[in-house]
Coordinates of C-alpha atoms in Angstrom, one line a residue:
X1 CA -31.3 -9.4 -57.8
X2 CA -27.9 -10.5 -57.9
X3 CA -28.7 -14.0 -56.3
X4 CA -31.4 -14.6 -58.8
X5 CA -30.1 -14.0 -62.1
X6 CA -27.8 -17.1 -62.0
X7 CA -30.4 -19.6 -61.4
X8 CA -33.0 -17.9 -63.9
X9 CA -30.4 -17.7 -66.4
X10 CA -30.1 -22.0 -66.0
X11 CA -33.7 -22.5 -65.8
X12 CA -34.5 -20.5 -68.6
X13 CA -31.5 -21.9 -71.0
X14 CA -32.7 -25.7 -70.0
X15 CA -36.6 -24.7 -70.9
X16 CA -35.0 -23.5 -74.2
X17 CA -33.3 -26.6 -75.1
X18 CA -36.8 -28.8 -73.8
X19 CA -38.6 -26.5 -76.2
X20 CA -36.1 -27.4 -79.2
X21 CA -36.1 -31.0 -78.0
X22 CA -40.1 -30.5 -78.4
X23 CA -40.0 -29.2 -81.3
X24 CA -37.5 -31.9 -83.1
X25 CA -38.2 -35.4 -81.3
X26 CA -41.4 -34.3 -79.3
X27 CA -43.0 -33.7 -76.3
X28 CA -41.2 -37.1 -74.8
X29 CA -37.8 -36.9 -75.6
X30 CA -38.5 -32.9 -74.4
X31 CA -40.2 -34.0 -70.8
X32 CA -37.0 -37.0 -70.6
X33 CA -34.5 -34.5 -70.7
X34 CA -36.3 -32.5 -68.1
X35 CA -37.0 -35.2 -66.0
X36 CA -32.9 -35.8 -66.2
X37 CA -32.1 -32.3 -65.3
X38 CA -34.3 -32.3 -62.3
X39 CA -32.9 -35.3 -60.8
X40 CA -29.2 -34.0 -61.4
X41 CA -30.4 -31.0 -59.6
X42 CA -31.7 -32.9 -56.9
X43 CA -28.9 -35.2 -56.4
X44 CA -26.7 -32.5 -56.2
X45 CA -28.3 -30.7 -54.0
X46 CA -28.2 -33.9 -51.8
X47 CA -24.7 -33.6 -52.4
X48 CA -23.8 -30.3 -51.4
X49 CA -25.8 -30.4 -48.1
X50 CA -24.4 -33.4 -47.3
X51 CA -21.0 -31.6 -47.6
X52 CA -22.2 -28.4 -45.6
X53 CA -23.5 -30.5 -42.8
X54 CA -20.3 -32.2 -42.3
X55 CA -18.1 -29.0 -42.6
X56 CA -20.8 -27.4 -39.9
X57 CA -20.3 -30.2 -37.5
X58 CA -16.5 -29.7 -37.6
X59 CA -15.8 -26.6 -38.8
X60 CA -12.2 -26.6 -37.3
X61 CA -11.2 -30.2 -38.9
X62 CA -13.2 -30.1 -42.2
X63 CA -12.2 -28.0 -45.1
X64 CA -14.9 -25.6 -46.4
X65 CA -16.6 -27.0 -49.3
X66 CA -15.4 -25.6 -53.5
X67 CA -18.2 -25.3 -55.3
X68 CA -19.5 -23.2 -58.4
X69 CA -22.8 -21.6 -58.9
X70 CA -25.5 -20.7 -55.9
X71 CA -23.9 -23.5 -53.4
X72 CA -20.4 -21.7 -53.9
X73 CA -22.2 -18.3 -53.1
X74 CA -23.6 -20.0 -50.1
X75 CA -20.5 -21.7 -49.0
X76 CA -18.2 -18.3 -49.4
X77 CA -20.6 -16.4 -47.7
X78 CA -20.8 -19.1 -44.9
X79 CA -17.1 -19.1 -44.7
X80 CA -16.9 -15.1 -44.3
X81 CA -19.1 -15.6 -41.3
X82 CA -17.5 -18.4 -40.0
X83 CA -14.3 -16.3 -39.9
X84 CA -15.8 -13.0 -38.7
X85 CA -17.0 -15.7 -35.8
X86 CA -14.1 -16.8 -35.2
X87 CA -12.4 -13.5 -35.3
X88 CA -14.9 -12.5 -32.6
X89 CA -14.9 -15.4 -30.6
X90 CA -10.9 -15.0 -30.7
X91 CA -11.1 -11.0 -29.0
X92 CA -13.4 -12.1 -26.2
X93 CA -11.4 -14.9 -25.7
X94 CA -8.3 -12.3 -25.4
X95 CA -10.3 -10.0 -23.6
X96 CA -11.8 -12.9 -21.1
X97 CA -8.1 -13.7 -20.6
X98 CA -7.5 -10.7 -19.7
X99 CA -9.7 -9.3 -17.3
X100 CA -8.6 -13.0 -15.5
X101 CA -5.0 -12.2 -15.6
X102 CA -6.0 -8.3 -14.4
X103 CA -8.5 -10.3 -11.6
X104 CA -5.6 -12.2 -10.8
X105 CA -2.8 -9.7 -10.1
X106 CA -5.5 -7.1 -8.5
X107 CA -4.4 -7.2 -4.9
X108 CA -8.0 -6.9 -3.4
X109 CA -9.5 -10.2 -2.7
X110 CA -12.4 -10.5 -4.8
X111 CA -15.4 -13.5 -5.0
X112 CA -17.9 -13.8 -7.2
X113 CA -21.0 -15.4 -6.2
X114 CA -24.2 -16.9 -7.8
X115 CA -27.8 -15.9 -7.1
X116 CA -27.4 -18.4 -4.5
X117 CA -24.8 -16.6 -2.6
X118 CA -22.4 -19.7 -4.2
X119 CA -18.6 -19.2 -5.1
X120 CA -18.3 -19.3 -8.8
X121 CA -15.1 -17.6 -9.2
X122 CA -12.4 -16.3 -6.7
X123 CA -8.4 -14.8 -7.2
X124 CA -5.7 -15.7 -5.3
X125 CA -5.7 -12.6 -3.0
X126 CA -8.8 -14.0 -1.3
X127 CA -7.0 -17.1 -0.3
X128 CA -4.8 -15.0 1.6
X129 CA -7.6 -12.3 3.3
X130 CA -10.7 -15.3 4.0
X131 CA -8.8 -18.3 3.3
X132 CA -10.8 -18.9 0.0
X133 CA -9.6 -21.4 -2.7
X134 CA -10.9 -21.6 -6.4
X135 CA -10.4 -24.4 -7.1
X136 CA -11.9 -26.5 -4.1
X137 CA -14.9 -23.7 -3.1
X138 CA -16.0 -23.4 -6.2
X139 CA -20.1 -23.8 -6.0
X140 CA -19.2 -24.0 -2.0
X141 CA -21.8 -21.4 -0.1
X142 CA -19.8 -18.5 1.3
X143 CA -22.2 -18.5 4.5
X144 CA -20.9 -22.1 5.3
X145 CA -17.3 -21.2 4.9
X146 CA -17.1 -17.6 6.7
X147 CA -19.5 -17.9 9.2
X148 CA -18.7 -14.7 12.0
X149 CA -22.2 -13.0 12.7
X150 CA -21.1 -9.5 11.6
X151 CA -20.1 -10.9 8.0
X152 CA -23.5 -13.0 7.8
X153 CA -25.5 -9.9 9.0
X154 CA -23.6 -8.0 6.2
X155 CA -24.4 -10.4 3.6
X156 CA -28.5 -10.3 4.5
X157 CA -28.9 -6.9 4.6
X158 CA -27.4 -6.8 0.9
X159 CA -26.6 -2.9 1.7
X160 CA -24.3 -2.2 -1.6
X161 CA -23.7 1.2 -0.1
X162 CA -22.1 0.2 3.0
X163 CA -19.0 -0.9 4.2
X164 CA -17.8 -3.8 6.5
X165 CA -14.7 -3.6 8.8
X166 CA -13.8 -6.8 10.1
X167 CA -10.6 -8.7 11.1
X168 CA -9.6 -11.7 8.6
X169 CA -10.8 -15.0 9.4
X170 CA -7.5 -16.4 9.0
X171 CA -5.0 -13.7 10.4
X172 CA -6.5 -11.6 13.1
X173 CA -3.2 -9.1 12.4
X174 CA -5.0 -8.1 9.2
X175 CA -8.2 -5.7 9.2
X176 CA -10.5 -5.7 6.1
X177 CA -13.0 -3.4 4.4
X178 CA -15.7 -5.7 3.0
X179 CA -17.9 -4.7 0.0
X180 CA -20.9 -6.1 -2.5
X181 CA -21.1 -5.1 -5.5
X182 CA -24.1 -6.2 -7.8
X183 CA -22.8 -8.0 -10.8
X184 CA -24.7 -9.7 -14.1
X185 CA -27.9 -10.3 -12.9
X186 CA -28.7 -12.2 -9.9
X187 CA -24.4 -12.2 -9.1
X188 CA -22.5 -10.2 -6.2
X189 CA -18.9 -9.3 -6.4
X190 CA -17.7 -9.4 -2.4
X191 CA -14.5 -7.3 -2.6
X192 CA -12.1 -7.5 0.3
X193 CA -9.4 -4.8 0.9
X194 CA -6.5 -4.6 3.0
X195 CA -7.0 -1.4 5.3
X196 CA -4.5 -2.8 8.1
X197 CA -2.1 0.2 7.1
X198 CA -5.2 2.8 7.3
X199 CA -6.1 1.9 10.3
X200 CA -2.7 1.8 11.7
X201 CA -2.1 5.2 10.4
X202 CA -5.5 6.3 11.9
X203 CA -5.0 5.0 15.2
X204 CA -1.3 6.7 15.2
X205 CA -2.9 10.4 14.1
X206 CA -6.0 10.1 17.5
X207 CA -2.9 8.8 19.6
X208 CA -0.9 11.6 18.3
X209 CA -3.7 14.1 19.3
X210 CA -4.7 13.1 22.4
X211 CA -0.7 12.8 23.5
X212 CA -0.4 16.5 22.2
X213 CA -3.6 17.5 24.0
X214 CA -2.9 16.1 27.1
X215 CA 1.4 17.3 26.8
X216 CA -0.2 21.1 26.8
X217 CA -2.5 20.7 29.4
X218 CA -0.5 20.3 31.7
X219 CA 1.2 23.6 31.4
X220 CA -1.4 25.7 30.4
X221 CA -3.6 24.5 33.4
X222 CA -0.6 26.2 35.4
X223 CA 0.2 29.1 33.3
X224 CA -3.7 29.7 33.7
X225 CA -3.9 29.2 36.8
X226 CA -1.2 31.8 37.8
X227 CA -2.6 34.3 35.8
X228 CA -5.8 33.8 37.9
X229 CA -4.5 34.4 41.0
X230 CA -2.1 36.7 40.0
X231 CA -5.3 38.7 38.5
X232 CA -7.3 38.0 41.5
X233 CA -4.9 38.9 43.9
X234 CA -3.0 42.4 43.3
X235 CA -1.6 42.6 46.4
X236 CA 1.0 39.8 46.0
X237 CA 4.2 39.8 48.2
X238 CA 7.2 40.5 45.3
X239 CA 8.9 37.2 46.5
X240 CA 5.5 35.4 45.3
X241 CA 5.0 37.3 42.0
X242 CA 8.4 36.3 41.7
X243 CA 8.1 32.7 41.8
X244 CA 4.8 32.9 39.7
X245 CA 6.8 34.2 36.8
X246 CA 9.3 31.3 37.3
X247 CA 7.2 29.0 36.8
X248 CA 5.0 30.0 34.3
X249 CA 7.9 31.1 32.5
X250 CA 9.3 27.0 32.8
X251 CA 5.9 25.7 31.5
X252 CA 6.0 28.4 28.0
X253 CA 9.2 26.9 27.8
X254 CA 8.3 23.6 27.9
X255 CA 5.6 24.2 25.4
X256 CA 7.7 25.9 23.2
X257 CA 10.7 23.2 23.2
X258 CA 7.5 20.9 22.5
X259 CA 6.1 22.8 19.7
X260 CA 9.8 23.1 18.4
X261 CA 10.1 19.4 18.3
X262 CA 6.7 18.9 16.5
X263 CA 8.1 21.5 14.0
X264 CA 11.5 19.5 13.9
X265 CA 9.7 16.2 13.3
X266 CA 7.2 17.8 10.4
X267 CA 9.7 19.3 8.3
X268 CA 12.1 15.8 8.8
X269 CA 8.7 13.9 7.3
X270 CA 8.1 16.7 4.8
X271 CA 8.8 15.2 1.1
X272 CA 10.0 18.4 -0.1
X273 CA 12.3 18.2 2.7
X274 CA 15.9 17.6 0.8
X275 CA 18.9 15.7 2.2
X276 CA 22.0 18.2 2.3
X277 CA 25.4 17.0 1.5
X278 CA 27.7 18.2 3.4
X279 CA 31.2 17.3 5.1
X280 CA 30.5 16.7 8.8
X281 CA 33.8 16.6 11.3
X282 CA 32.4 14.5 13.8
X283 CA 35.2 14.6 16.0
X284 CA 35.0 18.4 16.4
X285 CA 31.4 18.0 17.0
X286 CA 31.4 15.3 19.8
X287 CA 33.6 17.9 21.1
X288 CA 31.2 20.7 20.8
X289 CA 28.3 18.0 22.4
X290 CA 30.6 17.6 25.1
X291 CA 31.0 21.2 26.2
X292 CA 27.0 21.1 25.8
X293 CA 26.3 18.4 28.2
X294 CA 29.4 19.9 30.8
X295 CA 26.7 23.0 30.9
X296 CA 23.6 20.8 31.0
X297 CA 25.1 18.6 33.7
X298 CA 26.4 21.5 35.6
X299 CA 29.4 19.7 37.5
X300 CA 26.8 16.7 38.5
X301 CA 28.3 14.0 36.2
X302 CA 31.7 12.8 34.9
X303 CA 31.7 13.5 31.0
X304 CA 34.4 11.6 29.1
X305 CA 35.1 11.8 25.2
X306 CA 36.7 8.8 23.5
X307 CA 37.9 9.5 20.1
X308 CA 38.8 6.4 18.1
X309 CA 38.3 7.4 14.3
X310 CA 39.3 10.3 12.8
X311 CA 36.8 9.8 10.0
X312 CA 33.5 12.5 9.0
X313 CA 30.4 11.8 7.5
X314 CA 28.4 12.9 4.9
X315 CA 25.0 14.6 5.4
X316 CA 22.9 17.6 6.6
X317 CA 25.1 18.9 9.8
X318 CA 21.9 20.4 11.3
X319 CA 19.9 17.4 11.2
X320 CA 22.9 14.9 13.2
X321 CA 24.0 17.5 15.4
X322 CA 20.1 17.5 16.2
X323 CA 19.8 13.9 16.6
X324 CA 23.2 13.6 18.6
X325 CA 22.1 16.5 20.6
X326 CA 18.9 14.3 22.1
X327 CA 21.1 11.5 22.9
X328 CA 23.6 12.9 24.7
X329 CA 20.9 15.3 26.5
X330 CA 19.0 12.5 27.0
X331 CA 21.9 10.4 28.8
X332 CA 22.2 13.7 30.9
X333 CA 18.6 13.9 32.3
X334 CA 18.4 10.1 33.2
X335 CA 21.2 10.0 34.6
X336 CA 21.7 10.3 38.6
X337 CA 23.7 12.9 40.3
X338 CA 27.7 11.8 40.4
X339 CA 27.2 9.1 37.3
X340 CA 29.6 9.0 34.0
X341 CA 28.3 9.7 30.4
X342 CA 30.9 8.6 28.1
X343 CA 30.3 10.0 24.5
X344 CA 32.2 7.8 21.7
X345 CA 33.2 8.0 17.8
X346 CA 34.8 4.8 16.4
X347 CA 34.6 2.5 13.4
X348 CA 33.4 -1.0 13.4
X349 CA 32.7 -3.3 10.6
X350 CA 33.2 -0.5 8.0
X351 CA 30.7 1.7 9.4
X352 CA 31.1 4.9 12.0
X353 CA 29.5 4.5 15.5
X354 CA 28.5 7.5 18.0
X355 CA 27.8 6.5 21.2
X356 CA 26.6 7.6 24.2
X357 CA 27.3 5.3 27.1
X358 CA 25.6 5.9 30.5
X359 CA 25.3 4.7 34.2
X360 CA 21.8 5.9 34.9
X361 CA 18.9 3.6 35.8
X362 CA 18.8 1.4 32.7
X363 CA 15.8 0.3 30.5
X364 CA 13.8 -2.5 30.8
X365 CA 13.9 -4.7 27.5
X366 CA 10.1 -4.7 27.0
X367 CA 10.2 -0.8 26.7
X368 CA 13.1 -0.9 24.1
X369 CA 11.5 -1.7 21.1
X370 CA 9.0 1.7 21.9
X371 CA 11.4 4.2 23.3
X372 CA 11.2 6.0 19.2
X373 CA 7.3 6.1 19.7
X374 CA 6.1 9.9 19.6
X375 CA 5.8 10.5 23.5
X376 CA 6.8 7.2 24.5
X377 CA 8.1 8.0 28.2
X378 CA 9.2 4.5 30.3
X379 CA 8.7 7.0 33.4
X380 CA 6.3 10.3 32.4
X381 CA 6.4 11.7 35.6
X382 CA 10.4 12.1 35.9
X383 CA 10.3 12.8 31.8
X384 CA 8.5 15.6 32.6
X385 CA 10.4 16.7 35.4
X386 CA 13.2 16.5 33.5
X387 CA 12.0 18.6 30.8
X388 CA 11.3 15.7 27.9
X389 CA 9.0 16.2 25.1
X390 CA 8.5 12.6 24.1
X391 CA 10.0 13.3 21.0
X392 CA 13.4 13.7 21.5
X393 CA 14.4 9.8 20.1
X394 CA 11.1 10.1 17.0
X395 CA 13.3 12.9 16.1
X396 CA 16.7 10.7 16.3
X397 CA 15.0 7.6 14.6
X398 CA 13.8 10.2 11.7
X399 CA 17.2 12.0 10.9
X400 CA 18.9 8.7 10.9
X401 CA 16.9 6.9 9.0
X402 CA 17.1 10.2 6.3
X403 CA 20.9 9.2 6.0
X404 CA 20.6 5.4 6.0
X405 CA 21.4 5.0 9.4
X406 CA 20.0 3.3 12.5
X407 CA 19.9 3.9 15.8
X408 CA 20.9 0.8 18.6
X409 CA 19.9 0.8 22.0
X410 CA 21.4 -2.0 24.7
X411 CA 20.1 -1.3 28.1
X412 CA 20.4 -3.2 31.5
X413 CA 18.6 -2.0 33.9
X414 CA 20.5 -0.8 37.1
X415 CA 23.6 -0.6 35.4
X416 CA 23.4 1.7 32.3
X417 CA 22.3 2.2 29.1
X418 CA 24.3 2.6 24.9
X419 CA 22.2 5.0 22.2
X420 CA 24.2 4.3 19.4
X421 CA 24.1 5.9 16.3
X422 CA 25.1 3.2 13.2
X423 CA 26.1 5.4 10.2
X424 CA 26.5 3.1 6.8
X425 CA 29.9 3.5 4.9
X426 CA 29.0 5.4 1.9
X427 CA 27.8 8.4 4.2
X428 CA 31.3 8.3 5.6
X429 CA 34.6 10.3 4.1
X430 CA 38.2 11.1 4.7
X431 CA 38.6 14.5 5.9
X432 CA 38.0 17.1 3.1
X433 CA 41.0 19.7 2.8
X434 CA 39.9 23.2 4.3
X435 CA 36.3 21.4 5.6
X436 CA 35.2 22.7 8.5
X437 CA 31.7 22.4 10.8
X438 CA 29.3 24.5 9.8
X439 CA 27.6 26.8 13.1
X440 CA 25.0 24.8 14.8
X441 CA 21.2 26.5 14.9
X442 CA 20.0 27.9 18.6
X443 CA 17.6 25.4 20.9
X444 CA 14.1 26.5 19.1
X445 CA 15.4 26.7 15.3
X446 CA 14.3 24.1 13.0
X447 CA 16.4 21.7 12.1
X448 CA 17.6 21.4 8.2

């Protein structure tokens, strides 16, 4: 009702005045006048349409028409929508915006394809996993561009459910885990993700098993098979149980310093593993690793001790007397009867140095780069014989990285070989008044 009261309201006041007109000049002058309104009306209405077609056609650039009566009504409520319009159009625009800028920065390749497996859209991370470009593959098909057999058989069985891990088409260093993904209708999101680090960190934990597995073999093939004969043969000469129990008493060793290591390395990778702070005298403790690898060595090598700084360090005592320990044990078992082991402490460069110098065998340079692996051995028989774990320098490598140090090896072989232990100048101090070294934990107890 409240669009058609206006209008009645005219039409009834103009048949009002033709009735007075009708009734004073006649029915001429009455059906003149009417004939007058009704082409005012009409041109009018030519008029205002002609005005609302050309705002329609450029809303943007044309002013909304002013008008009174019904065609202001119409023109108001036309602008209202207009602007809820563009109010909407404005929000998807923001929000189209930003899913692209999200689509962008999301470092998963992603590629959008048509019902005919054609590239409509693709971000910048799939230029770097499968060598895609927006911008020239754009309607390119995806079959003629990546064209490895597993990837096609992928696409054809059009399995949402399963997975696809592949090497990248453009860098065979980096492994991907393909995915479809249905999308509008008829379209397929192909999402690529970088799983190089997963798989790294896979292949590291069945490396790490199998090295473990086959480390305790070893010794409890022989503890076992001692106890066998030992049980199937009472009668044993002393001298033989004897020797029996020597042995099998050197393999629970050795599987106890092994599972004392793993312990060691576990709590060093543990996050709720803290860093202590505490005043180290290095100088006192090179001393104390001296005396250590006098009773390893047992009078078969020359041990010197070259003292060049007086400087300590800052950190958990436990842990570098650990990692120090394994270097200058280490230098000890690969070192040949009547060799030198020189153990150092200078400054160079602003940062403290520990050294352990030796004239053993050497290391070849290809093996360098590996000798921090868990149960990386250059020679695993004479490791073994020597009593090595395999995780004597992980354990090194771990504690020094914890203080923000490093750990240099130089190595010729035949001549010799330097572990040394780079410690950066803010973990290094003057000596603190009254400081002292703190007593070092028995072989077995964790370190930290």
């Amino acid at each position: 009702m409240g669009f058609w009261w206006r209008p009645l309201s005219v039409l009834a006041s103009v048949l009002f005045v033709a009735l007075i007109l009708w009734a004073a000049s006649g029915w001429v002058a009455a059906l003149g006048f009417l004939a007058g309104i009704q082409a005012f009306v009409m041109l009018r209405r030519l008029w205002q349409e002609f005005r609302l077609a050309r705002w329609l056609e450029n809303p943007d650039e044309v002013e909304p028409p002013d008008a009174t009566g019904t065609w202001g009504d119409i023109f108001y409520r036309l602008q209202k929508l207009q602007k809820r319009q563009k109010a909407s159009r404005g929000q998807l625009t923001t929000a189209l915006e930003q899913f692209e800028h999200a689509a962008m920065a999301v470092p998963d390749g992603m590629v959008i394809l048509n019902g005919n497996e054609q590239i409509d859209w693709c971000n910048p991370a799939s230029r770097t996993y499968m060598g895609l470009d927006c911008e020239r593959d754009r309607g390119q098909f995806i079959r003629y561009l990546l064209r490895q057999a597993h990837f096609l058989e992928f696409l054809d069985a059009a399995d949402f459910s399963r997975r696809l891990v592949c090497k990248s088409p453009i860098n065979r260093e980096i492994t991907l885990s393909l995915q479809l993904v249905p999308f509008d209708e008829g379209k397929k999101l192909l999402v690529a993700r970088d799983i190089t680090d997963l798989e790294r960190v896979d292949a590291m934990r069945r490396d790490f098993i199998a090295n473990v597995s086959h480390e305790l073999r070893t010794p409890l093939t022989v503890v076992g098979g001692f106890v066998e004969t030992m049980a199937d043969a009472p009668d044993l000469p002393a001298a033989e149980y004897r020797r029996y129990f020597d042995l099998m008493l050197d393999h629970t060793r050795r599987m106890q310093h092994l599972l004392d290591d793993l312990l060691t390395l576990s709590q060093l990778e543990s996050a709720d593993h803290k860093l202590k702070d505490e005043p180290i005298n290095v100088s006192e403790l090179a001393g104390l690793l001296k005396a250590e690898a006098e009773s390893l060595s047992r009078g078969q090598h020359r041990i010197r001790l070259q003292l060049d700084s007086t400087a300590w360090l800052k950190g958990s005592l436990q842990e570098i007397r650990s990692a120090l320990s394994n270097l200058v044990s280490n230098a000890v078992r690969y070192t040949p009867g009547g060799g030198e082991i020189t153990l150092s402490w200078l400054e160079r460069d602003g940062e403290g140095v520990f050294a352990v110098t030796d004239t053993g065998e050497g290391i070849a340079a290809e093996h360098i780069p590996r000798l921090t692996e868990r149960f990386y051995r250059v020679d695993r028989s004479r490791s073994r014989e020597t009593g090595g774990t395999g995780l004597g320098l992980a354990i090194v490598k771990h504690v020094l990285t914890r203080h923000g140090a490093r750990l240099e090896i130089q190595s010729i072989p035949g001549k010799g070989s330097t572990f040394s232990a780079t410690f950066p100048l803010q973990h290094m101090q003057h000596a603190p008044e009254g400081g002292t070294v703190i007593p070092f934990p028995e072989r077995g107890q964790a370190a930290g």
